[in-house]
Amino acid sequence: MDIVDVRPRLTMFRFPIGQAYLWYDDDGLTLVDSGHAGAAAAVEEGIRAVGRDPARIRRIVLTHCHRDHVGAAQELADRYGAEIVAHRLDAPVVRGEAPTPEPKLLDWEIPYYEHGLTVPAAPPTRVDREVEDGDDLGFGDGAVVVHAPGHTDGSMGIHLPRHGVLFTGDAIAAVERRVILGVFNTDRERAKASMSRLAALAPETVCFGHGDPVTEDTAAVLRAAAEEAAAAE
């Protein structure tokens, strides 16, 4: 796992597939996504490596229900008493009560999707709090849910307006410094609309589920990428 300082109060943990983020508040830590099953020890080591105490994890916010985002959540939450948060529409999948929705893959996505399935399946994971669009998440001086369906029904962005930070989950991605519509979508047209909505927030820093964060000319980069995605077939 690689540890990347994104900006003050924000660190990225990069796994071979996917990544998670750590946000620091004075009253505790928040994980945005958790990494795959079996990644808990690496996350703990990463938190200690940046001078923080894993026992101060207060919540784990899941951007959506996929295995590379959910896998380590309950192990970490059980160990430290953290709350697990997910959107209402993805919560049944996270808990193992409903199947993971099948994406409608473009031909070029198929080999990448099959590679993604080499990540261990996530165990059924409790959800302590189900959230909706506009809900306050209790960290980051006013982090709010931005419902962003299309990748999955309950995919969500997390916007910290006072800090100009946006977490997109897999609704948007970055590949070799190019920002694109996230892949493996269940509804591509809804995903495009969600990308446009997230881009309209004009953040200063944007953090993806896959790919390097953007910290310079971010609003313009996102806007151009959303316009390109909207125009594509």
PDB file of C-alpha atoms in Angstrom:
ATOM      1  CA  MET A   1       0.000   0.000   0.000  1.00  0.00           C
ATOM      2  CA  ASP A   2       1.255   3.476  -0.905  1.00  0.00           C
ATOM      3  CA  ILE A   3       0.663   6.468   1.349  1.00  0.00           C
ATOM      4  CA  VAL A   4       0.114   9.802  -0.406  1.00  0.00           C
ATOM      5  CA  ASP A   5      -0.343  13.156   1.346  1.00  0.00           C
ATOM      6  CA  VAL A   6      -3.006  14.925  -0.698  1.00  0.00           C
ATOM      7  CA  ARG A   7      -3.281  18.132   1.340  1.00  0.00           C
ATOM      8  CA  PRO A   8      -3.315  19.120   5.026  1.00  0.00           C
ATOM      9  CA  ARG A   9      -5.796  16.887   6.909  1.00  0.00           C
ATOM     10  CA  LEU A  10      -6.098  14.451   3.994  1.00  0.00           C
ATOM     11  CA  THR A  11      -4.097  11.310   3.108  1.00  0.00           C
ATOM     12  CA  MET A  12      -4.687   8.681   0.421  1.00  0.00           C
ATOM     13  CA  PHE A  13      -3.988   4.981   0.897  1.00  0.00           C
ATOM     14  CA  ARG A  14      -3.418   3.373  -2.508  1.00  0.00           C
ATOM     15  CA  PHE A  15      -3.877  -0.380  -2.886  1.00  0.00           C
ATOM     16  CA  PRO A  16      -3.049  -2.483  -5.975  1.00  0.00           C
ATOM     17  CA  ILE A  17      -6.712  -1.998  -6.923  1.00  0.00           C
ATOM     18  CA  GLY A  18      -8.556   0.980  -5.493  1.00  0.00           C
ATOM     19  CA  GLN A  19      -7.821   3.351  -2.654  1.00  0.00           C
ATOM     20  CA  ALA A  20      -9.158   4.836   0.564  1.00  0.00           C
ATOM     21  CA  TYR A  21      -8.788   8.255   2.139  1.00  0.00           C
ATOM     22  CA  LEU A  22      -8.176   9.442   5.692  1.00  0.00           C
ATOM     23  CA  TRP A  23      -9.539  12.808   6.836  1.00  0.00           C
ATOM     24  CA  TYR A  24      -8.350  14.333  10.113  1.00  0.00           C
ATOM     25  CA  ASP A  25     -10.577  16.349  12.444  1.00  0.00           C
ATOM     26  CA  ASP A  26      -9.642  17.452  15.944  1.00  0.00           C
ATOM     27  CA  ASP A  27     -12.246  15.112  17.409  1.00  0.00           C
ATOM     28  CA  GLY A  28     -11.268  12.030  15.384  1.00  0.00           C
ATOM     29  CA  LEU A  29     -10.598  10.420  12.033  1.00  0.00           C
ATOM     30  CA  THR A  30     -12.847   9.533   9.108  1.00  0.00           C
ATOM     31  CA  LEU A  31     -12.092   6.894   6.491  1.00  0.00           C
ATOM     32  CA  VAL A  32     -13.685   7.351   3.089  1.00  0.00           C
ATOM     33  CA  ASP A  33     -13.866   3.762   1.839  1.00  0.00           C
ATOM     34  CA  SER A  34     -11.820   1.053   3.493  1.00  0.00           C
ATOM     35  CA  GLY A  35      -9.909  -0.997   0.965  1.00  0.00           C
ATOM     36  CA  HIS A  36     -10.442  -4.662   0.196  1.00  0.00           C
ATOM     37  CA  ALA A  37     -10.990  -7.545   2.607  1.00  0.00           C
ATOM     38  CA  GLY A  38      -7.703  -8.217   4.355  1.00  0.00           C
ATOM     39  CA  ALA A  39      -6.494  -4.617   4.076  1.00  0.00           C
ATOM     40  CA  ALA A  40      -7.299  -3.611   7.664  1.00  0.00           C
ATOM     41  CA  ALA A  41      -3.756  -4.158   8.960  1.00  0.00           C
ATOM     42  CA  ALA A  42      -2.272  -2.084   6.129  1.00  0.00           C
ATOM     43  CA  VAL A  43      -4.744   0.716   6.824  1.00  0.00           C
ATOM     44  CA  GLU A  44      -3.830   0.673  10.503  1.00  0.00           C
ATOM     45  CA  GLU A  45      -0.136   0.813   9.652  1.00  0.00           C
ATOM     46  CA  GLY A  46      -0.792   3.680   7.257  1.00  0.00           C
ATOM     47  CA  ILE A  47      -2.666   5.658   9.884  1.00  0.00           C
ATOM     48  CA  ARG A  48       0.190   5.204  12.337  1.00  0.00           C
ATOM     49  CA  ALA A  49       2.715   6.134   9.640  1.00  0.00           C
ATOM     50  CA  VAL A  50       1.131   9.586   9.308  1.00  0.00           C
ATOM     51  CA  GLY A  51       1.276  10.074  13.060  1.00  0.00           C
ATOM     52  CA  ARG A  52      -2.335   9.246  13.873  1.00  0.00           C
ATOM     53  CA  ASP A  53      -3.955   6.660  16.112  1.00  0.00           C
ATOM     54  CA  PRO A  54      -6.340   4.132  14.500  1.00  0.00           C
ATOM     55  CA  ALA A  55      -8.303   4.102  17.745  1.00  0.00           C
ATOM     56  CA  ARG A  56      -9.500   7.590  16.772  1.00  0.00           C
ATOM     57  CA  ILE A  57     -11.397   6.355  13.707  1.00  0.00           C
ATOM     58  CA  ARG A  58     -14.940   7.638  14.297  1.00  0.00           C
ATOM     59  CA  ARG A  59     -16.614   6.633  11.057  1.00  0.00           C
ATOM     60  CA  ILE A  60     -16.075   4.803   7.763  1.00  0.00           C
ATOM     61  CA  VAL A  61     -18.061   6.325   4.912  1.00  0.00           C
ATOM     62  CA  LEU A  62     -18.584   3.988   1.945  1.00  0.00           C
ATOM     63  CA  THR A  63     -19.005   5.705  -1.407  1.00  0.00           C
ATOM     64  CA  HIS A  64     -20.695   2.593  -2.807  1.00  0.00           C
ATOM     65  CA  CYS A  65     -21.096  -1.141  -2.355  1.00  0.00           C
ATOM     66  CA  HIS A  66     -18.206  -2.644  -4.360  1.00  0.00           C
ATOM     67  CA  ARG A  67     -15.747  -5.062  -2.798  1.00  0.00           C
ATOM     68  CA  ASP A  68     -12.633  -2.929  -3.157  1.00  0.00           C
ATOM     69  CA  HIS A  69     -14.308  -0.134  -1.168  1.00  0.00           C
ATOM     70  CA  VAL A  70     -16.175  -2.130   1.486  1.00  0.00           C
ATOM     71  CA  GLY A  71     -13.934  -5.105   2.244  1.00  0.00           C
ATOM     72  CA  ALA A  72     -12.037  -3.963   5.367  1.00  0.00           C
ATOM     73  CA  ALA A  73     -14.786  -1.743   6.812  1.00  0.00           C
ATOM     74  CA  GLN A  74     -16.305  -4.016   9.413  1.00  0.00           C
ATOM     75  CA  GLU A  75     -12.976  -5.367  10.680  1.00  0.00           C
ATOM     76  CA  LEU A  76     -11.784  -1.815  11.295  1.00  0.00           C
ATOM     77  CA  ALA A  77     -15.126  -0.671  12.698  1.00  0.00           C
ATOM     78  CA  ASP A  78     -15.368  -3.592  15.090  1.00  0.00           C
ATOM     79  CA  ARG A  79     -11.836  -3.038  16.312  1.00  0.00           C
ATOM     80  CA  TYR A  80     -12.248   0.666  17.025  1.00  0.00           C
ATOM     81  CA  GLY A  81     -15.974   1.196  17.529  1.00  0.00           C
ATOM     82  CA  ALA A  82     -16.392   3.214  14.340  1.00  0.00           C
ATOM     83  CA  GLU A  83     -19.714   3.895  12.638  1.00  0.00           C
ATOM     84  CA  ILE A  84     -20.180   2.529   9.095  1.00  0.00           C
ATOM     85  CA  VAL A  85     -22.122   4.844   6.779  1.00  0.00           C
ATOM     86  CA  ALA A  86     -23.569   4.076   3.327  1.00  0.00           C
ATOM     87  CA  HIS A  87     -26.289   5.371   1.047  1.00  0.00           C
ATOM     88  CA  ARG A  88     -29.695   3.838   1.652  1.00  0.00           C
ATOM     89  CA  LEU A  89     -29.840   2.277  -1.823  1.00  0.00           C
ATOM     90  CA  ASP A  90     -26.511   0.465  -1.540  1.00  0.00           C
ATOM     91  CA  ALA A  91     -26.837  -0.519   2.126  1.00  0.00           C
ATOM     92  CA  PRO A  92     -28.632  -3.857   1.405  1.00  0.00           C
ATOM     93  CA  VAL A  93     -25.755  -4.887  -0.892  1.00  0.00           C
ATOM     94  CA  VAL A  94     -23.160  -3.882   1.700  1.00  0.00           C
ATOM     95  CA  ARG A  95     -24.981  -5.990   4.301  1.00  0.00           C
ATOM     96  CA  GLY A  96     -25.140  -8.981   1.961  1.00  0.00           C
ATOM     97  CA  GLU A  97     -28.933  -8.877   1.784  1.00  0.00           C
ATOM     98  CA  ALA A  98     -28.991  -8.118  -1.968  1.00  0.00           C
ATOM     99  CA  PRO A  99     -26.656  -9.113  -4.814  1.00  0.00           C
ATOM    100  CA  THR A 100     -24.069  -6.740  -6.173  1.00  0.00           C
ATOM    101  CA  PRO A 101     -25.630  -5.092  -9.232  1.00  0.00           C
ATOM    102  CA  GLU A 102     -24.215  -6.227 -12.550  1.00  0.00           C
ATOM    103  CA  PRO A 103     -22.670  -3.454 -14.659  1.00  0.00           C
ATOM    104  CA  LYS A 104     -23.445  -2.968 -18.335  1.00  0.00           C
ATOM    105  CA  LEU A 105     -19.928  -3.285 -19.658  1.00  0.00           C
ATOM    106  CA  LEU A 106     -18.525  -1.730 -22.790  1.00  0.00           C
ATOM    107  CA  ASP A 107     -16.348  -4.167 -24.731  1.00  0.00           C
ATOM    108  CA  TRP A 108     -13.093  -2.506 -23.690  1.00  0.00           C
ATOM    109  CA  GLU A 109     -14.110  -2.624 -20.015  1.00  0.00           C
ATOM    110  CA  ILE A 110     -14.474  -6.416 -19.850  1.00  0.00           C
ATOM    111  CA  PRO A 111     -10.812  -7.387 -19.184  1.00  0.00           C
ATOM    112  CA  TYR A 112     -10.446  -4.595 -16.599  1.00  0.00           C
ATOM    113  CA  TYR A 113     -13.620  -5.721 -14.862  1.00  0.00           C
ATOM    114  CA  GLU A 114     -12.397  -9.312 -14.747  1.00  0.00           C
ATOM    115  CA  HIS A 115      -9.131  -8.092 -13.231  1.00  0.00           C
ATOM    116  CA  GLY A 116     -11.099  -6.172 -10.610  1.00  0.00           C
ATOM    117  CA  LEU A 117     -12.807  -9.388  -9.560  1.00  0.00           C
ATOM    118  CA  THR A 118      -9.438 -10.727  -8.390  1.00  0.00           C
ATOM    119  CA  VAL A 119      -9.931  -8.546  -5.295  1.00  0.00           C
ATOM    120  CA  PRO A 120     -11.314 -10.687  -2.447  1.00  0.00           C
ATOM    121  CA  ALA A 121     -15.084 -10.545  -2.086  1.00  0.00           C
ATOM    122  CA  ALA A 122     -16.232  -8.296   0.731  1.00  0.00           C
ATOM    123  CA  PRO A 123     -17.858 -10.048   3.688  1.00  0.00           C
ATOM    124  CA  PRO A 124     -21.392  -9.013   4.662  1.00  0.00           C
ATOM    125  CA  THR A 125     -20.831  -5.722   6.431  1.00  0.00           C
ATOM    126  CA  ARG A 126     -23.128  -3.897   8.796  1.00  0.00           C
ATOM    127  CA  VAL A 127     -24.341  -0.387   8.000  1.00  0.00           C
ATOM    128  CA  ASP A 128     -24.898   1.679  11.125  1.00  0.00           C
ATOM    129  CA  ARG A 129     -26.269   4.723   9.338  1.00  0.00           C
ATOM    130  CA  GLU A 130     -28.074   4.922   6.008  1.00  0.00           C
ATOM    131  CA  VAL A 131     -27.892   8.336   4.363  1.00  0.00           C
ATOM    132  CA  GLU A 132     -29.573  10.264   1.563  1.00  0.00           C
ATOM    133  CA  ASP A 133     -28.694  13.159  -0.699  1.00  0.00           C
ATOM    134  CA  GLY A 134     -27.895  16.281   1.315  1.00  0.00           C
ATOM    135  CA  ASP A 135     -27.328  14.549   4.656  1.00  0.00           C
ATOM    136  CA  ASP A 136     -24.615  15.919   6.932  1.00  0.00           C
ATOM    137  CA  LEU A 137     -21.974  13.247   7.532  1.00  0.00           C
ATOM    138  CA  GLY A 138     -20.597  14.719  10.740  1.00  0.00           C
ATOM    139  CA  PHE A 139     -17.004  15.433   9.738  1.00  0.00           C
ATOM    140  CA  GLY A 140     -14.927  17.887   7.750  1.00  0.00           C
ATOM    141  CA  ASP A 141     -16.772  20.968   9.056  1.00  0.00           C
ATOM    142  CA  GLY A 142     -19.924  20.026   7.207  1.00  0.00           C
ATOM    143  CA  ALA A 143     -19.342  17.128   4.795  1.00  0.00           C
ATOM    144  CA  VAL A 144     -22.513  16.366   2.849  1.00  0.00           C
ATOM    145  CA  VAL A 145     -23.803  13.475   0.753  1.00  0.00           C
ATOM    146  CA  VAL A 146     -24.152  14.073  -2.985  1.00  0.00           C
ATOM    147  CA  HIS A 147     -26.168  11.210  -4.462  1.00  0.00           C
ATOM    148  CA  ALA A 148     -24.395  10.171  -7.682  1.00  0.00           C
ATOM    149  CA  PRO A 149     -26.186   7.112  -9.128  1.00  0.00           C
ATOM    150  CA  GLY A 150     -25.130   5.321 -12.281  1.00  0.00           C
ATOM    151  CA  HIS A 151     -22.104   3.366 -11.153  1.00  0.00           C
ATOM    152  CA  THR A 152     -24.446   1.783  -8.626  1.00  0.00           C
ATOM    153  CA  ASP A 153     -27.872   3.006  -7.495  1.00  0.00           C
ATOM    154  CA  GLY A 154     -26.476   4.184  -4.172  1.00  0.00           C
ATOM    155  CA  SER A 155     -23.181   5.640  -5.295  1.00  0.00           C
ATOM    156  CA  MET A 156     -22.474   8.945  -3.634  1.00  0.00           C
ATOM    157  CA  GLY A 157     -19.998  11.760  -3.647  1.00  0.00           C
ATOM    158  CA  ILE A 158     -18.878  13.398  -0.426  1.00  0.00           C
ATOM    159  CA  HIS A 159     -18.494  17.172  -0.544  1.00  0.00           C
ATOM    160  CA  LEU A 160     -16.621  19.229   2.027  1.00  0.00           C
ATOM    161  CA  PRO A 161     -17.598  22.725   0.856  1.00  0.00           C
ATOM    162  CA  ARG A 162     -15.655  24.589   3.544  1.00  0.00           C
ATOM    163  CA  HIS A 163     -12.472  22.883   2.398  1.00  0.00           C
ATOM    164  CA  GLY A 164     -13.172  22.666  -1.340  1.00  0.00           C
ATOM    165  CA  VAL A 165     -12.762  18.880  -1.257  1.00  0.00           C
ATOM    166  CA  LEU A 166     -14.843  16.349  -3.174  1.00  0.00           C
ATOM    167  CA  PHE A 167     -14.649  12.542  -2.963  1.00  0.00           C
ATOM    168  CA  THR A 168     -16.275  10.969  -6.024  1.00  0.00           C
ATOM    169  CA  GLY A 169     -16.038   7.257  -5.316  1.00  0.00           C
ATOM    170  CA  ASP A 170     -16.131   5.526  -8.711  1.00  0.00           C
ATOM    171  CA  ALA A 171     -18.509   8.019 -10.330  1.00  0.00           C
ATOM    172  CA  ILE A 172     -15.404   9.695 -11.801  1.00  0.00           C
ATOM    173  CA  ALA A 173     -11.912   8.292 -12.272  1.00  0.00           C
ATOM    174  CA  ALA A 174      -8.451   9.356 -13.377  1.00  0.00           C
ATOM    175  CA  VAL A 175      -6.289   7.349 -15.759  1.00  0.00           C
ATOM    176  CA  GLU A 176      -2.745   8.537 -16.475  1.00  0.00           C
ATOM    177  CA  ARG A 177      -3.641  12.100 -15.405  1.00  0.00           C
ATOM    178  CA  ARG A 178      -6.763  12.126 -17.581  1.00  0.00           C
ATOM    179  CA  VAL A 179     -10.100  12.501 -15.798  1.00  0.00           C
ATOM    180  CA  ILE A 180     -12.873  10.299 -17.188  1.00  0.00           C
ATOM    181  CA  LEU A 181     -16.335   9.013 -16.429  1.00  0.00           C
ATOM    182  CA  GLY A 182     -16.049   6.113 -13.993  1.00  0.00           C
ATOM    183  CA  VAL A 183     -16.226   2.651 -15.557  1.00  0.00           C
ATOM    184  CA  PHE A 184     -18.345  -0.467 -14.889  1.00  0.00           C
ATOM    185  CA  ASN A 185     -21.614   1.462 -14.658  1.00  0.00           C
ATOM    186  CA  THR A 186     -25.047  -0.036 -14.182  1.00  0.00           C
ATOM    187  CA  ASP A 187     -26.613   2.940 -15.997  1.00  0.00           C
ATOM    188  CA  ARG A 188     -24.257   4.944 -18.171  1.00  0.00           C
ATOM    189  CA  GLU A 189     -26.635   7.856 -18.809  1.00  0.00           C
ATOM    190  CA  ARG A 190     -27.328   8.337 -15.107  1.00  0.00           C
ATOM    191  CA  ALA A 191     -23.589   8.111 -14.502  1.00  0.00           C
ATOM    192  CA  LYS A 192     -22.990  10.933 -16.977  1.00  0.00           C
ATOM    193  CA  ALA A 193     -25.601  13.085 -15.259  1.00  0.00           C
ATOM    194  CA  SER A 194     -24.005  12.356 -11.890  1.00  0.00           C
ATOM    195  CA  MET A 195     -20.584  13.310 -13.217  1.00  0.00           C
ATOM    196  CA  SER A 196     -21.978  16.633 -14.409  1.00  0.00           C
ATOM    197  CA  ARG A 197     -23.582  17.265 -11.032  1.00  0.00           C
ATOM    198  CA  LEU A 198     -20.346  16.535  -9.186  1.00  0.00           C
ATOM    199  CA  ALA A 199     -18.327  18.708 -11.569  1.00  0.00           C
ATOM    200  CA  ALA A 200     -20.727  21.607 -10.973  1.00  0.00           C
ATOM    201  CA  LEU A 201     -19.585  21.682  -7.330  1.00  0.00           C
ATOM    202  CA  ALA A 202     -16.277  23.141  -8.622  1.00  0.00           C
ATOM    203  CA  PRO A 203     -14.006  21.715  -5.911  1.00  0.00           C
ATOM    204  CA  GLU A 204     -10.406  22.730  -5.348  1.00  0.00           C
ATOM    205  CA  THR A 205      -9.369  19.122  -4.651  1.00  0.00           C
ATOM    206  CA  VAL A 206     -11.059  16.038  -6.084  1.00  0.00           C
ATOM    207  CA  CYS A 207     -10.348  12.495  -4.882  1.00  0.00           C
ATOM    208  CA  PHE A 208     -11.336   9.451  -6.920  1.00  0.00           C
ATOM    209  CA  GLY A 209     -11.822   5.806  -6.072  1.00  0.00           C
ATOM    210  CA  HIS A 210      -9.255   5.020  -8.773  1.00  0.00           C
ATOM    211  CA  GLY A 211      -6.549   7.366  -9.983  1.00  0.00           C
ATOM    212  CA  ASP A 212      -4.559  10.250  -8.584  1.00  0.00           C
ATOM    213  CA  PRO A 213      -6.368  13.185  -6.969  1.00  0.00           C
ATOM    214  CA  VAL A 214      -6.472  16.486  -8.837  1.00  0.00           C
ATOM    215  CA  THR A 215      -5.348  19.538  -6.874  1.00  0.00           C
ATOM    216  CA  GLU A 216      -4.628  22.138  -9.594  1.00  0.00           C
ATOM    217  CA  ASP A 217      -7.142  23.782 -11.958  1.00  0.00           C
ATOM    218  CA  THR A 218      -9.517  21.217 -10.551  1.00  0.00           C
ATOM    219  CA  ALA A 219     -12.839  22.865 -11.348  1.00  0.00           C
ATOM    220  CA  ALA A 220     -11.865  23.440 -14.982  1.00  0.00           C
ATOM    221  CA  VAL A 221     -10.475  19.913 -15.371  1.00  0.00           C
ATOM    222  CA  LEU A 222     -13.662  18.366 -13.976  1.00  0.00           C
ATOM    223  CA  ARG A 223     -15.935  20.566 -16.040  1.00  0.00           C
ATOM    224  CA  ALA A 224     -14.107  19.700 -19.279  1.00  0.00           C
ATOM    225  CA  ALA A 225     -14.152  15.979 -18.457  1.00  0.00           C
ATOM    226  CA  ALA A 226     -17.878  16.059 -17.703  1.00  0.00           C
ATOM    227  CA  GLU A 227     -18.596  17.867 -20.960  1.00  0.00           C
ATOM    228  CA  GLU A 228     -16.533  15.304 -22.869  1.00  0.00           C
ATOM    229  CA  ALA A 229     -18.350  12.411 -21.192  1.00  0.00           C
ATOM    230  CA  ALA A 230     -21.766  13.945 -21.846  1.00  0.00           C
ATOM    231  CA  ALA A 231     -20.969  14.269 -25.543  1.00  0.00           C
ATOM    232  CA  ALA A 232     -19.745  10.683 -25.901  1.00  0.00           C
ATOM    233  CA  GLU A 233     -22.014   7.858 -27.008  1.00  0.00           C
TER     234      GLU A 233
END
